[in-house]
mmCIF file of C-alpha atoms in Angstrom:
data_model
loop_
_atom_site.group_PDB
_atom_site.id
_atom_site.type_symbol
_atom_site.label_atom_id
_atom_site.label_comp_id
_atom_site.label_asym_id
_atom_site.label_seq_id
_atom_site.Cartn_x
_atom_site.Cartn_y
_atom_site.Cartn_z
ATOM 1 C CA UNK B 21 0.000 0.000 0.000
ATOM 2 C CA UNK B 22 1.113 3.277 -1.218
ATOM 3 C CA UNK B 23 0.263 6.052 1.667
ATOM 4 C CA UNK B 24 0.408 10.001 0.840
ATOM 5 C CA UNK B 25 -0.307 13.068 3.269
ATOM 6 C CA UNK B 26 -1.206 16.502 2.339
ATOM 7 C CA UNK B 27 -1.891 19.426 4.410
ATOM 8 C CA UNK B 28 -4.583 22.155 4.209
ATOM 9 C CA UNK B 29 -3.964 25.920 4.109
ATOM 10 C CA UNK B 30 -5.174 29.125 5.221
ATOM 11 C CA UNK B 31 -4.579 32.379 3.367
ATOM 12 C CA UNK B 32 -2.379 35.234 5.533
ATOM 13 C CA UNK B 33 -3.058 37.848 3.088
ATOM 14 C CA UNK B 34 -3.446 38.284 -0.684
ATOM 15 C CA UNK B 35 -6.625 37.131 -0.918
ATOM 16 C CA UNK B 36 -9.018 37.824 -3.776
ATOM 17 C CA UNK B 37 -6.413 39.613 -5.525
ATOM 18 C CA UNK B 38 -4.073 36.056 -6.594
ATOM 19 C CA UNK B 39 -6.346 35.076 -8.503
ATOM 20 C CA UNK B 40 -5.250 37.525 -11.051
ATOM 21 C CA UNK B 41 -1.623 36.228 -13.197
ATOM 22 C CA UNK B 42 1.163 37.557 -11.543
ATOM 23 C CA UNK B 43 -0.687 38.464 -7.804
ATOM 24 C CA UNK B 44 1.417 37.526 -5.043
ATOM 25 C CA UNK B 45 -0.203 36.206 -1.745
ATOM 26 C CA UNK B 46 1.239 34.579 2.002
ATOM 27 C CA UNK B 47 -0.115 31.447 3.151
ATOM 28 C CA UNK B 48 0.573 28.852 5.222
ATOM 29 C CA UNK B 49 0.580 25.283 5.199
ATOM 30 C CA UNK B 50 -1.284 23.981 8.247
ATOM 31 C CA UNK B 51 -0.828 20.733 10.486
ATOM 32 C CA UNK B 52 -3.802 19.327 9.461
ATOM 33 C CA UNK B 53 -4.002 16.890 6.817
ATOM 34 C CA UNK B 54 -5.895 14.726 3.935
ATOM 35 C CA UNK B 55 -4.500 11.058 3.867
ATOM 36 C CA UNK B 56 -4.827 8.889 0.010
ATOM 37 C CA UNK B 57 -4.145 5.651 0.623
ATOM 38 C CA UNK B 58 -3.394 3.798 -2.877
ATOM 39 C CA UNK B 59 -3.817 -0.136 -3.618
ATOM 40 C CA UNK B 60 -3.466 -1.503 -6.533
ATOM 41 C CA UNK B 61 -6.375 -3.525 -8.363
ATOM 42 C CA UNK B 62 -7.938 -5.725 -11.250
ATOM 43 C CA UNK B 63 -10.531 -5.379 -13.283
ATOM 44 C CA UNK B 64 -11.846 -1.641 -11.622
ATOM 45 C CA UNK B 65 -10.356 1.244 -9.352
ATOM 46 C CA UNK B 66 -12.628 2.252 -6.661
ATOM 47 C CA UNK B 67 -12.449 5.974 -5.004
ATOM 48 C CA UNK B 68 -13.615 5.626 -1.327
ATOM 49 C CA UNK B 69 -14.348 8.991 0.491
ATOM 50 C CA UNK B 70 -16.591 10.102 2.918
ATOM 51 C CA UNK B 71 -17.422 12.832 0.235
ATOM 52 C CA UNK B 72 -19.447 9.829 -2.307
ATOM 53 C CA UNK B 73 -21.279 8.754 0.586
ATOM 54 C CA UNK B 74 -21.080 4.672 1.701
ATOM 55 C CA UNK B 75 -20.603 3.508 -1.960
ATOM 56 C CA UNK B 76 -17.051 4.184 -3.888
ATOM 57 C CA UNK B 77 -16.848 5.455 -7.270
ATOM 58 C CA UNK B 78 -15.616 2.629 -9.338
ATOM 59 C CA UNK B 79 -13.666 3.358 -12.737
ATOM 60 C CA UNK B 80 -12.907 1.485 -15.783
ATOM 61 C CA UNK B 81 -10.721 1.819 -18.503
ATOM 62 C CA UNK B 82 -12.021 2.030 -22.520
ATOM 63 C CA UNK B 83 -10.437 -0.841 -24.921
ATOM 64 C CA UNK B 84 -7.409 1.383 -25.705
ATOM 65 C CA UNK B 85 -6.646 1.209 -22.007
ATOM 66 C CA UNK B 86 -5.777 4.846 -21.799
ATOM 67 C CA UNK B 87 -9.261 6.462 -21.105
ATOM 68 C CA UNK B 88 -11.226 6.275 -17.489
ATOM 69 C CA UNK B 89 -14.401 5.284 -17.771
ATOM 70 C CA UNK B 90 -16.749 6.381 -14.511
ATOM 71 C CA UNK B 91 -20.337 4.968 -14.417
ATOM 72 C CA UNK B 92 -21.829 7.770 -12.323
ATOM 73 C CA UNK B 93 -18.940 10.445 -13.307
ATOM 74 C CA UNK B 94 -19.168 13.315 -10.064
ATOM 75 C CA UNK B 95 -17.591 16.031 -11.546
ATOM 76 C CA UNK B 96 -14.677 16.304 -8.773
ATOM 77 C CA UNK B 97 -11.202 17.152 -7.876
ATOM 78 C CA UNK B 98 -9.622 13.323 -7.655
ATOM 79 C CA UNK B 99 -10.948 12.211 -11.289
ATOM 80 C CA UNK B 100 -9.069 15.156 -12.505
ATOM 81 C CA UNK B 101 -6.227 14.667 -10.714
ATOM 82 C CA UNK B 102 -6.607 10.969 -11.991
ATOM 83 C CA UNK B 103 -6.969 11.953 -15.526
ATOM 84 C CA UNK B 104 -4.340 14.523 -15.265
ATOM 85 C CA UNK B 105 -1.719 11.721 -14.183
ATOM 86 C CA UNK B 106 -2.997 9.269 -16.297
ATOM 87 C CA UNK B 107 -2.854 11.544 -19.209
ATOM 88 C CA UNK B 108 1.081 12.166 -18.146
ATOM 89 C CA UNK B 109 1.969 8.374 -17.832
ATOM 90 C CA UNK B 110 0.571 7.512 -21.113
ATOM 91 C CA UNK B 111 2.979 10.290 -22.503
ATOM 92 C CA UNK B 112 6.044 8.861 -21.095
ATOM 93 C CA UNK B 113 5.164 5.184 -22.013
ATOM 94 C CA UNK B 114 4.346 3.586 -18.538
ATOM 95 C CA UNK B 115 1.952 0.649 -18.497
ATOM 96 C CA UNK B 116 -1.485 1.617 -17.630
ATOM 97 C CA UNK B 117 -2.975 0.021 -14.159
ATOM 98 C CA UNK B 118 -5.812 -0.369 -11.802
ATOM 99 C CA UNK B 119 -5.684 0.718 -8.141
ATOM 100 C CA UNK B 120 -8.146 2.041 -5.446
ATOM 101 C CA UNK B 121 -8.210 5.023 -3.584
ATOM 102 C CA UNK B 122 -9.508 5.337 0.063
ATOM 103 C CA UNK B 123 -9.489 8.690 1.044
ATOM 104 C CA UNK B 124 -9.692 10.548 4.630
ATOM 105 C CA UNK B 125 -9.675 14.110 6.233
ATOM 106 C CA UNK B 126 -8.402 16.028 9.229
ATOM 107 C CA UNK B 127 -10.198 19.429 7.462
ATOM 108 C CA UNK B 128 -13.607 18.217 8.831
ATOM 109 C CA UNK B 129 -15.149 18.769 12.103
ATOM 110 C CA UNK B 130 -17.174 15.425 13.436
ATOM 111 C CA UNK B 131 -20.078 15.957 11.392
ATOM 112 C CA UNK B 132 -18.349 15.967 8.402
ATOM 113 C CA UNK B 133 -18.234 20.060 8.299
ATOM 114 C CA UNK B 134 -15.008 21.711 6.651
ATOM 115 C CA UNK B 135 -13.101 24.477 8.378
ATOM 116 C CA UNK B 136 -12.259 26.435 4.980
ATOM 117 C CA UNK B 137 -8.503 24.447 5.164
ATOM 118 C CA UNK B 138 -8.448 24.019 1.301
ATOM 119 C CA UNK B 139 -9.254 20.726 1.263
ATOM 120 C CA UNK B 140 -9.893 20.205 -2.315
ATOM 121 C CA UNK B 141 -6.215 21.233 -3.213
ATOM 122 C CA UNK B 142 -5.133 18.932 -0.096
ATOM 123 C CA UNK B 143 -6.682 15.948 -1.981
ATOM 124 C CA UNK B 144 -5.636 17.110 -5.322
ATOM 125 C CA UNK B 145 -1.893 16.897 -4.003
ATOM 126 C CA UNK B 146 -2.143 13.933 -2.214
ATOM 127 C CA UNK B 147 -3.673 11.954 -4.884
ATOM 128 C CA UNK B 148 -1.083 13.043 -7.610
ATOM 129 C CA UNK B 149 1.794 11.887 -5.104
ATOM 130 C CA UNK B 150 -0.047 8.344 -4.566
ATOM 131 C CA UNK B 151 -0.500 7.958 -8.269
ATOM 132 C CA UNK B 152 3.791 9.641 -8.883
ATOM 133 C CA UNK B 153 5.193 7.121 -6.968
ATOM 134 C CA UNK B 154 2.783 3.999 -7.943
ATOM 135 C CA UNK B 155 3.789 4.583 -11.322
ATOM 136 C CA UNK B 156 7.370 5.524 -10.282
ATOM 137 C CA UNK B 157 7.282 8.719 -12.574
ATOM 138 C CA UNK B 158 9.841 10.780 -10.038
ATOM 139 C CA UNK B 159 8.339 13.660 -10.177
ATOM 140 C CA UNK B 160 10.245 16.635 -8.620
ATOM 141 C CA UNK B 161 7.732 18.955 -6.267
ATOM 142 C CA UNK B 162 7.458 21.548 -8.614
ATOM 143 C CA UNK B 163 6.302 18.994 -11.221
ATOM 144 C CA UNK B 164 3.665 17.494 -8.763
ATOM 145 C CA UNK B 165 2.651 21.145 -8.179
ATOM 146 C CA UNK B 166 2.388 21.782 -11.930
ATOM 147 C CA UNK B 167 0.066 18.457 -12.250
ATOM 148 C CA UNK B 168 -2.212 19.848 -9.455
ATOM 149 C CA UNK B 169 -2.768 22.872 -11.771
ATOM 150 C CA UNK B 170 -3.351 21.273 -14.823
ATOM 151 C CA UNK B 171 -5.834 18.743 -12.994
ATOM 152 C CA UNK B 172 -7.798 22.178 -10.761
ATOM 153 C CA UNK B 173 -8.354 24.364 -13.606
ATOM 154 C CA UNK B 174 -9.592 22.123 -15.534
ATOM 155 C CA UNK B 175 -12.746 22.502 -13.203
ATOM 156 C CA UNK B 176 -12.301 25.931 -12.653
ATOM 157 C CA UNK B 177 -9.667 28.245 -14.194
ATOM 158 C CA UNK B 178 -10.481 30.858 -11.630
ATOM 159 C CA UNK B 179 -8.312 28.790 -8.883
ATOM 160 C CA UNK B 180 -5.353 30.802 -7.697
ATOM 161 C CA UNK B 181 -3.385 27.596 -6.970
ATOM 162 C CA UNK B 182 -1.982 29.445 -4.143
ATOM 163 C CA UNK B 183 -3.694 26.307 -1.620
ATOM 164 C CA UNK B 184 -2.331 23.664 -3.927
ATOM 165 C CA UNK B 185 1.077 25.767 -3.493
ATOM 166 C CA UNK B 186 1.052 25.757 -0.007
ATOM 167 C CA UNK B 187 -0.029 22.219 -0.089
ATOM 168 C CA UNK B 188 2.670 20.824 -2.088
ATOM 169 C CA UNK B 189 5.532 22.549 -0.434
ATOM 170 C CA UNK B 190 4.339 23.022 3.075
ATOM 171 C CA UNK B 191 5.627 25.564 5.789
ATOM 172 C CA UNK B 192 5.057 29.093 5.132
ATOM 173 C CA UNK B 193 5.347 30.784 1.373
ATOM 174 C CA UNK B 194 4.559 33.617 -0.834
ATOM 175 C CA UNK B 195 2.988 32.560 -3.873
ATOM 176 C CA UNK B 196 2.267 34.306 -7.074
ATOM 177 C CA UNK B 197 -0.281 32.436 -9.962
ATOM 178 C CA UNK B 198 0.322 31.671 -13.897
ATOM 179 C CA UNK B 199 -2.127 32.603 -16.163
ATOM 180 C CA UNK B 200 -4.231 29.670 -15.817
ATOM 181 C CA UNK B 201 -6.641 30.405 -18.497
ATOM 182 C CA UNK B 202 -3.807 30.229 -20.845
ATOM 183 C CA UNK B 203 -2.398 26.994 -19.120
ATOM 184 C CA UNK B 204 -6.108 25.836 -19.862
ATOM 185 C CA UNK B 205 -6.497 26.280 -23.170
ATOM 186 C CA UNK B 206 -2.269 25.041 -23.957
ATOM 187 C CA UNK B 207 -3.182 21.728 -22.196
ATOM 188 C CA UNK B 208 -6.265 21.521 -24.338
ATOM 189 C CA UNK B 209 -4.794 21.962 -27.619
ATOM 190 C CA UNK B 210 -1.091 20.452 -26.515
ATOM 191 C CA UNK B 211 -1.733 18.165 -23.944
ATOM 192 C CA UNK B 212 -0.255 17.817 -20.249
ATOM 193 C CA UNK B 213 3.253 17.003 -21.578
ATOM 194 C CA UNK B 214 3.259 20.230 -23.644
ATOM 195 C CA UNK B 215 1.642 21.772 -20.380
ATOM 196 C CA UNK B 216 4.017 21.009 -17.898
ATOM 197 C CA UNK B 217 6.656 22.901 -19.911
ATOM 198 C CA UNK B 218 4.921 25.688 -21.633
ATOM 199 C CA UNK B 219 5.843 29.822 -21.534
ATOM 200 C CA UNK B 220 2.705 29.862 -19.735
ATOM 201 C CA UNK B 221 3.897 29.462 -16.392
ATOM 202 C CA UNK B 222 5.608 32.880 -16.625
ATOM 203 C CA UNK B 223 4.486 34.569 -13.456
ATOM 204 C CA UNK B 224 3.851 31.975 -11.111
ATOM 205 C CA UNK B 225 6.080 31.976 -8.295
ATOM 206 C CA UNK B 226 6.725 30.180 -4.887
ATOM 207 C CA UNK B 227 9.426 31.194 -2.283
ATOM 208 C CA UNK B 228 9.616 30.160 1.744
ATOM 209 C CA UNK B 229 9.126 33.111 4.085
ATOM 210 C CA UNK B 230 9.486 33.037 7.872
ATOM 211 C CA UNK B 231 6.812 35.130 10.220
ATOM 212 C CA UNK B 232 8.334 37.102 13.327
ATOM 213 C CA UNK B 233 9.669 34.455 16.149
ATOM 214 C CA UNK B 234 7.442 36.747 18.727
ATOM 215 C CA UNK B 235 4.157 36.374 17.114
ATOM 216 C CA UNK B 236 1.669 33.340 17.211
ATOM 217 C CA UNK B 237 -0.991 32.546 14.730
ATOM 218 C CA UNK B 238 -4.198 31.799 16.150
ATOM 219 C CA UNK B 239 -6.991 30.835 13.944
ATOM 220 C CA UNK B 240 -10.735 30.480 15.013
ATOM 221 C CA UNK B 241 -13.713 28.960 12.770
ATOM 222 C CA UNK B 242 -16.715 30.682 12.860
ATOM 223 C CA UNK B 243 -19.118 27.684 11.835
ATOM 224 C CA UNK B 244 -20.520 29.028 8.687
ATOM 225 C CA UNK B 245 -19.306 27.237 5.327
ATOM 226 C CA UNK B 246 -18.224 29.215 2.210
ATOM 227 C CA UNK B 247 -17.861 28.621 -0.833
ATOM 228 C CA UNK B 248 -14.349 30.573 -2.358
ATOM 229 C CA UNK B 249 -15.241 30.118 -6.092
ATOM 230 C CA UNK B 250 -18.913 31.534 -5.640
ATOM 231 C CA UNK B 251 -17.331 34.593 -3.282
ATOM 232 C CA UNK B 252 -14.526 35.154 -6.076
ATOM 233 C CA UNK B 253 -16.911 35.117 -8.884
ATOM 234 C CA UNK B 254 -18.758 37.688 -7.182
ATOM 235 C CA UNK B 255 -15.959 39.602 -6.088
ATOM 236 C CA UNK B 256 -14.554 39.774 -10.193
ATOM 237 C CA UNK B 257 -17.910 40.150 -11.756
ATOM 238 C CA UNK B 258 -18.813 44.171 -12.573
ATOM 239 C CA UNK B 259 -21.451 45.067 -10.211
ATOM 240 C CA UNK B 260 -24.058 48.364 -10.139
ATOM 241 C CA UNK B 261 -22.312 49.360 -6.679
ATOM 242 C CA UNK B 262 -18.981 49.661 -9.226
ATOM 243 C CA UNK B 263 -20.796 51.310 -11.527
ATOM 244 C CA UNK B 264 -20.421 48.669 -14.077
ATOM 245 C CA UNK B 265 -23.329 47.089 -15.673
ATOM 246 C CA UNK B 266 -23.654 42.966 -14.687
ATOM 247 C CA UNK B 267 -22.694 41.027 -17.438
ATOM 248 C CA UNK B 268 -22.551 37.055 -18.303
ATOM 249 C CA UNK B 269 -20.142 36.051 -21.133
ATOM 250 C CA UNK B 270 -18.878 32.909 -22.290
ATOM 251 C CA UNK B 271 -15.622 31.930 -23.330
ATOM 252 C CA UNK B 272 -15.928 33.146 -27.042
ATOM 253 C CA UNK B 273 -17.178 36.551 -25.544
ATOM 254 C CA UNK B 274 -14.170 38.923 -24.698
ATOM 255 C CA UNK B 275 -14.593 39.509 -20.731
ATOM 256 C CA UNK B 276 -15.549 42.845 -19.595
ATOM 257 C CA UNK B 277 -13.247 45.306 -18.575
ATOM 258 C CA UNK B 278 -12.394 45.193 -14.854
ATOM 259 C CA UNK B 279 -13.847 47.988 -12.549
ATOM 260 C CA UNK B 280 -11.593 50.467 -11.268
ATOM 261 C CA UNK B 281 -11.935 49.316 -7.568
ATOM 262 C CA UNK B 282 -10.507 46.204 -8.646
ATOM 263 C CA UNK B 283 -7.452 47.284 -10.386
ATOM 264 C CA UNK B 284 -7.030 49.723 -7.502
ATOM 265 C CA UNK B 285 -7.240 46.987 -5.187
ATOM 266 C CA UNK B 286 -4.973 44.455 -6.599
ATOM 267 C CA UNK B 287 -2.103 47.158 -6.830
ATOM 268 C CA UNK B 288 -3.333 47.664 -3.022
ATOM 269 C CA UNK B 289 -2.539 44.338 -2.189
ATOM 270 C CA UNK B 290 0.351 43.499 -4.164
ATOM 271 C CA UNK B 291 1.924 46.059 -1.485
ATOM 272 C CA UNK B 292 0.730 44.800 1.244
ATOM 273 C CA UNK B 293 1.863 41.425 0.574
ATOM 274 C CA UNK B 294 5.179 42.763 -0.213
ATOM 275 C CA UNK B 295 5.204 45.061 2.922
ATOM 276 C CA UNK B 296 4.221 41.801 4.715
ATOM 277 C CA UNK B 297 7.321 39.536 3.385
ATOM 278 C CA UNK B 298 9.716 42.083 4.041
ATOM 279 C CA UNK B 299 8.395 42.385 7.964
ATOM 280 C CA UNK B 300 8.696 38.677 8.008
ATOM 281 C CA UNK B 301 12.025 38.911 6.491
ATOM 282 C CA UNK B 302 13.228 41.715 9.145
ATOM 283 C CA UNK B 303 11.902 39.292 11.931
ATOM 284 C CA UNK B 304 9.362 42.662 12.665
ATOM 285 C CA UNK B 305 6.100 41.458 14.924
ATOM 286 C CA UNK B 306 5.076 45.147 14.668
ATOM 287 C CA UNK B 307 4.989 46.126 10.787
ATOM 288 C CA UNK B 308 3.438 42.617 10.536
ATOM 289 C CA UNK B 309 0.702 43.095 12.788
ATOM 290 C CA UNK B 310 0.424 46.716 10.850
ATOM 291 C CA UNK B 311 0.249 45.336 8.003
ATOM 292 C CA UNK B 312 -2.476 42.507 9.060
ATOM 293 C CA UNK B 313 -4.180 45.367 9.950
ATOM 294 C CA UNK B 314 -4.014 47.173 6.606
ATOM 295 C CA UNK B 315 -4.924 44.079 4.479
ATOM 296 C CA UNK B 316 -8.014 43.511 6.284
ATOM 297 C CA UNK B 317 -9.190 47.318 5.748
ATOM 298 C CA UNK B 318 -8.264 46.442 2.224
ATOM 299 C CA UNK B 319 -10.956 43.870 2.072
ATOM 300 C CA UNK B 320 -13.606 45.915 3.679
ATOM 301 C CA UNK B 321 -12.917 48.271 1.176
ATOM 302 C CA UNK B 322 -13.341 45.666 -1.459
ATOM 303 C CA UNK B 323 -16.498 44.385 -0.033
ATOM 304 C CA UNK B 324 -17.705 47.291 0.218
ATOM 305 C CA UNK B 325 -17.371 48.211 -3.609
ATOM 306 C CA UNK B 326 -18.595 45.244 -4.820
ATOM 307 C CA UNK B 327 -21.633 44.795 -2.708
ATOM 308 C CA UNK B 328 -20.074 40.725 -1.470
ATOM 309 C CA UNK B 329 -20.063 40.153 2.045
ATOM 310 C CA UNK B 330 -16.434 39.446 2.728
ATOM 311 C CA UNK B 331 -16.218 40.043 6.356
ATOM 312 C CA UNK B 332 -19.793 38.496 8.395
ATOM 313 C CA UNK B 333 -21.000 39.222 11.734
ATOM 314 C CA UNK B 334 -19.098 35.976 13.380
ATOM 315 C CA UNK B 335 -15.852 37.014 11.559
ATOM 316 C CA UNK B 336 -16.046 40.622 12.139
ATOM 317 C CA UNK B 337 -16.536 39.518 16.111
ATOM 318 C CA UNK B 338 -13.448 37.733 15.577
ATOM 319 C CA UNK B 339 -11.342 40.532 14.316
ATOM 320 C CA UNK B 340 -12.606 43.069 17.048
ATOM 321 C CA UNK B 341 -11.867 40.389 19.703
ATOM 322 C CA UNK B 342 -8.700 40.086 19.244
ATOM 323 C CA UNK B 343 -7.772 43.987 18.377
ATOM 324 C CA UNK B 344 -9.181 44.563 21.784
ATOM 325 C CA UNK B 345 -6.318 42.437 23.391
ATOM 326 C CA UNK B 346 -3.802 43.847 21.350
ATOM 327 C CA UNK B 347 -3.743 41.206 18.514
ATOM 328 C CA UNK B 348 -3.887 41.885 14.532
ATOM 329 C CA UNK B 349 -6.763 39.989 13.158
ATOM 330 C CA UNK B 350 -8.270 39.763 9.519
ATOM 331 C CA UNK B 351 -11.012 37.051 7.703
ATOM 332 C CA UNK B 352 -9.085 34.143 6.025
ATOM 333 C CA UNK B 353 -9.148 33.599 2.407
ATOM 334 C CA UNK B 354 -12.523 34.976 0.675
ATOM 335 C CA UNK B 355 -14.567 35.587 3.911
ATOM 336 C CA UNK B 356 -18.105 35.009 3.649
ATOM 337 C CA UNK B 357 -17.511 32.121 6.664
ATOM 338 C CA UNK B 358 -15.310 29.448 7.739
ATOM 339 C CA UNK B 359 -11.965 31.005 9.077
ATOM 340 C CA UNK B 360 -10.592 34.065 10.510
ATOM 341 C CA UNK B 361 -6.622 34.635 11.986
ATOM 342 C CA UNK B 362 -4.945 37.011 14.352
ATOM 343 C CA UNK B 363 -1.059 37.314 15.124
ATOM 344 C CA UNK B 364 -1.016 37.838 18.479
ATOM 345 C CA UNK B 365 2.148 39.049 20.575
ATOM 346 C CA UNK B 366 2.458 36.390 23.759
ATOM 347 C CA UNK B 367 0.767 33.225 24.888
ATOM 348 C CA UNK B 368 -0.793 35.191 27.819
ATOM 349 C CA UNK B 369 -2.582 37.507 25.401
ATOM 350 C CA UNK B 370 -3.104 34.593 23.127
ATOM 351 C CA UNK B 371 -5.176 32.662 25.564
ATOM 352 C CA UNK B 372 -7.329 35.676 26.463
ATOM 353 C CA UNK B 373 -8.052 36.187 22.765
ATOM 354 C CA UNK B 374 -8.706 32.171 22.640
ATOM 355 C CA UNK B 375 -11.480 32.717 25.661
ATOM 356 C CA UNK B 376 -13.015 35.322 23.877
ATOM 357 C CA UNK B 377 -13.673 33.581 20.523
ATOM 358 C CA UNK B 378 -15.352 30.510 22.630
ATOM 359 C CA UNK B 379 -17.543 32.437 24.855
ATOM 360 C CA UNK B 380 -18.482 34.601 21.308
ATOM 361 C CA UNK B 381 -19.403 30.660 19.499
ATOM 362 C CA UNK B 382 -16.481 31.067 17.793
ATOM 363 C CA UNK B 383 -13.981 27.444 17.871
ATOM 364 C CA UNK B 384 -10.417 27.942 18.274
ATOM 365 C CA UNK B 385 -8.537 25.537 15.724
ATOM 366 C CA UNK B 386 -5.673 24.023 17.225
ATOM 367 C CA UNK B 387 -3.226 24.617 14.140
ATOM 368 C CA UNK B 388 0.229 25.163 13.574
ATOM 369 C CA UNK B 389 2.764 25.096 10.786
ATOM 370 C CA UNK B 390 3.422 21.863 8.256
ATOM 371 C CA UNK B 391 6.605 21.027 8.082
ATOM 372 C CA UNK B 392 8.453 22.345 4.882
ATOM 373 C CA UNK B 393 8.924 19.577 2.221
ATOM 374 C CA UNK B 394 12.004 19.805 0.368
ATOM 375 C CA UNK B 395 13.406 22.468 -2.011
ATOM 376 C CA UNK B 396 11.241 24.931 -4.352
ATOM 377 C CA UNK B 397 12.587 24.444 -7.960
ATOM 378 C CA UNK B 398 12.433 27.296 -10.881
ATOM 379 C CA UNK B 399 8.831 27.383 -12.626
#
């Protein structure tokens, strides 16, 4: 049995704004993981997760032996990430093979609830490891990375890959995204070889960065699910409140131009995050914390010129909380729910800030750093 481990993430700042080419973000790779464990088979694969209910998802191959073949096809992150190595191996000649996939999380609560820990791009990872070293393929970590593109935007090419980033390499990192759309369409007329290669990976970015040694993260969970890909659609889609009139287009329809408060805000951010890496660089708890600060009036601002509720009531509680015992708090990711994070300055203050989240229904998440997996090659 092959067994693989992939952590969730949590966005620091940079949200929103990464999923543009080019946008840098921080995020870090949390101690909390999504296990694939890989056997191999005859005859069928069969995908066991909690997230097909009690029955697994069992695949075939065609004649040719190439294409998968899914009776009741759930339009998912794993049977891309399948067909995305599968695709790969047939390019470089390996034989192709059954196997079955059982598949657990840490990024759920007990009722099966997730905390907003990216666990989509967890699973995504840790299935494209399982299926790089059952078919020996020695991928390097950048390649994995690469292959957990190719496989996410082909269900949607808004995904920053900034989660799959953090995922893949662990620890803490600032990330910066390809132009996936153009990734999309080179894999679709070139094919993943082509695609792992291509000029279209100018941009994209991923270096290690270290936060102060005098702050701690804390991260509480507010209890209220969101959904990142319906919040960033909103976010990017011209709204009356920016003066822009609401517009659906397809892919053969040139997009709209992008409102003003968005361009304003993504050179707003790109700042920020920079400001951010270079506290973390100096070892600076205060210009962090500053700069938490700043980011998260960023994304009011944002919110408030589109019309999306980025910050709720539970998160907004969480912020003020912690600002009131001396801590820099902001919402996680796209807001809307799920997570929020402070950097606060001792334990002492930490646990007061911890006290006030619970008696405010807001659960503490016991999280911490993953451990940094090997070296970040050139994209």
């Amino acid at each position: 049995m092959i067994e693989t481990r992939a952590p969730g993430k949590l966005f620091i700042a940079g949200e929103y704004a990464v999923v543009e080419p080019g946008q840098p973000a921080v995020l870090i790779a949390v101690d909390r993981c999504i296990t694939v464990r890989l056997t191999e088979s005859e005859g069928a694969g069969r995908i066991h997760s909690s997230e097909y209910g009690q029955a697994p998802v069992i695949w075939r191959r065609e004649d040719d032996g190439e294409h998968i073949i899914v009776d009741e096809r759930p339009f998912d992150y794993v049977l891309s990430a399948i067909s995305t190595v599968e695709e790969l191996r047939s390019g470089r000649g390996a034989r192709p093979r059954y196997f079955d996939l059982e598949i657990s999380s840490e990024l759920n609560d007990a009722d099966g609830r997730k905390f907003g820990l990216g666990s989509s791009a967890a699973v995504t990872v840790a299935t494209i490891a399982a299926l790089d070293e059952f078919y020996e393929l020695g991928l390097t970590l950048t390649e994995r990375f690469k292959l957990a593109v190719l496989a996410t935007i082909a269900i949607s090419t808004k995904a920053s890959g900034g989660d799959l980033a953090a995922s893949t390499f662990g620890g803490w990192i600032r990330y910066s995204s390809p132009d996936r759309a153009a990734l999309h369409a080179h894999r679709e007329a070139h094919g993943v070889v082509s695609a792992m290669t291509c000029a279209e990976w100018a941009g994209c970015s991923a270096r290690r960065v270290t936060p102060p040694s005098s702050v701690d993260l804390l991260v509480g969970w507010t209890g209220s699910p969101a959904s990142t890909e319906h919040l960033v659609k909103r976010v990017h889609t011209p709204s009356e409140r920016a003066d822009q009139a609401s517009t659906e287009y397809s892919e053969s329809t040139p997009a709209p131009e992008k409102p003003r408060p968005l361009v304003s805000f993504a050179a707003e951010s790109h700042t920020l995050v920079d400001d951010l890496v270079a506290a973390f660089d100096a070892d600076d708890a205060e210009a962090s914390m500053t700069t938490i600060r700043s980011v998260r009036a960023l994304l009011q601002r944002l919110s408030d010129s589109t019309g999306s509720l980025i910050e709720t009531e539970a998160l907004h509680d969480l912020c003020e909380i912690a600002e009131t015992h001396g801590a820099a708090a902001k919402p996680s990711g796209a807001g809307g729910g799920d997570c929020g994070i402070a950097l606060a300055h001792s334990h002492t203050e930490a646990q007061t800030i911890l006290s006030g989240w619970e008696a405010a229904g807001i659960r503490p998440l016991d999280l911490g750093a993953h451990r940094e997996k090997g070296e970040i090659d050139e994209f």
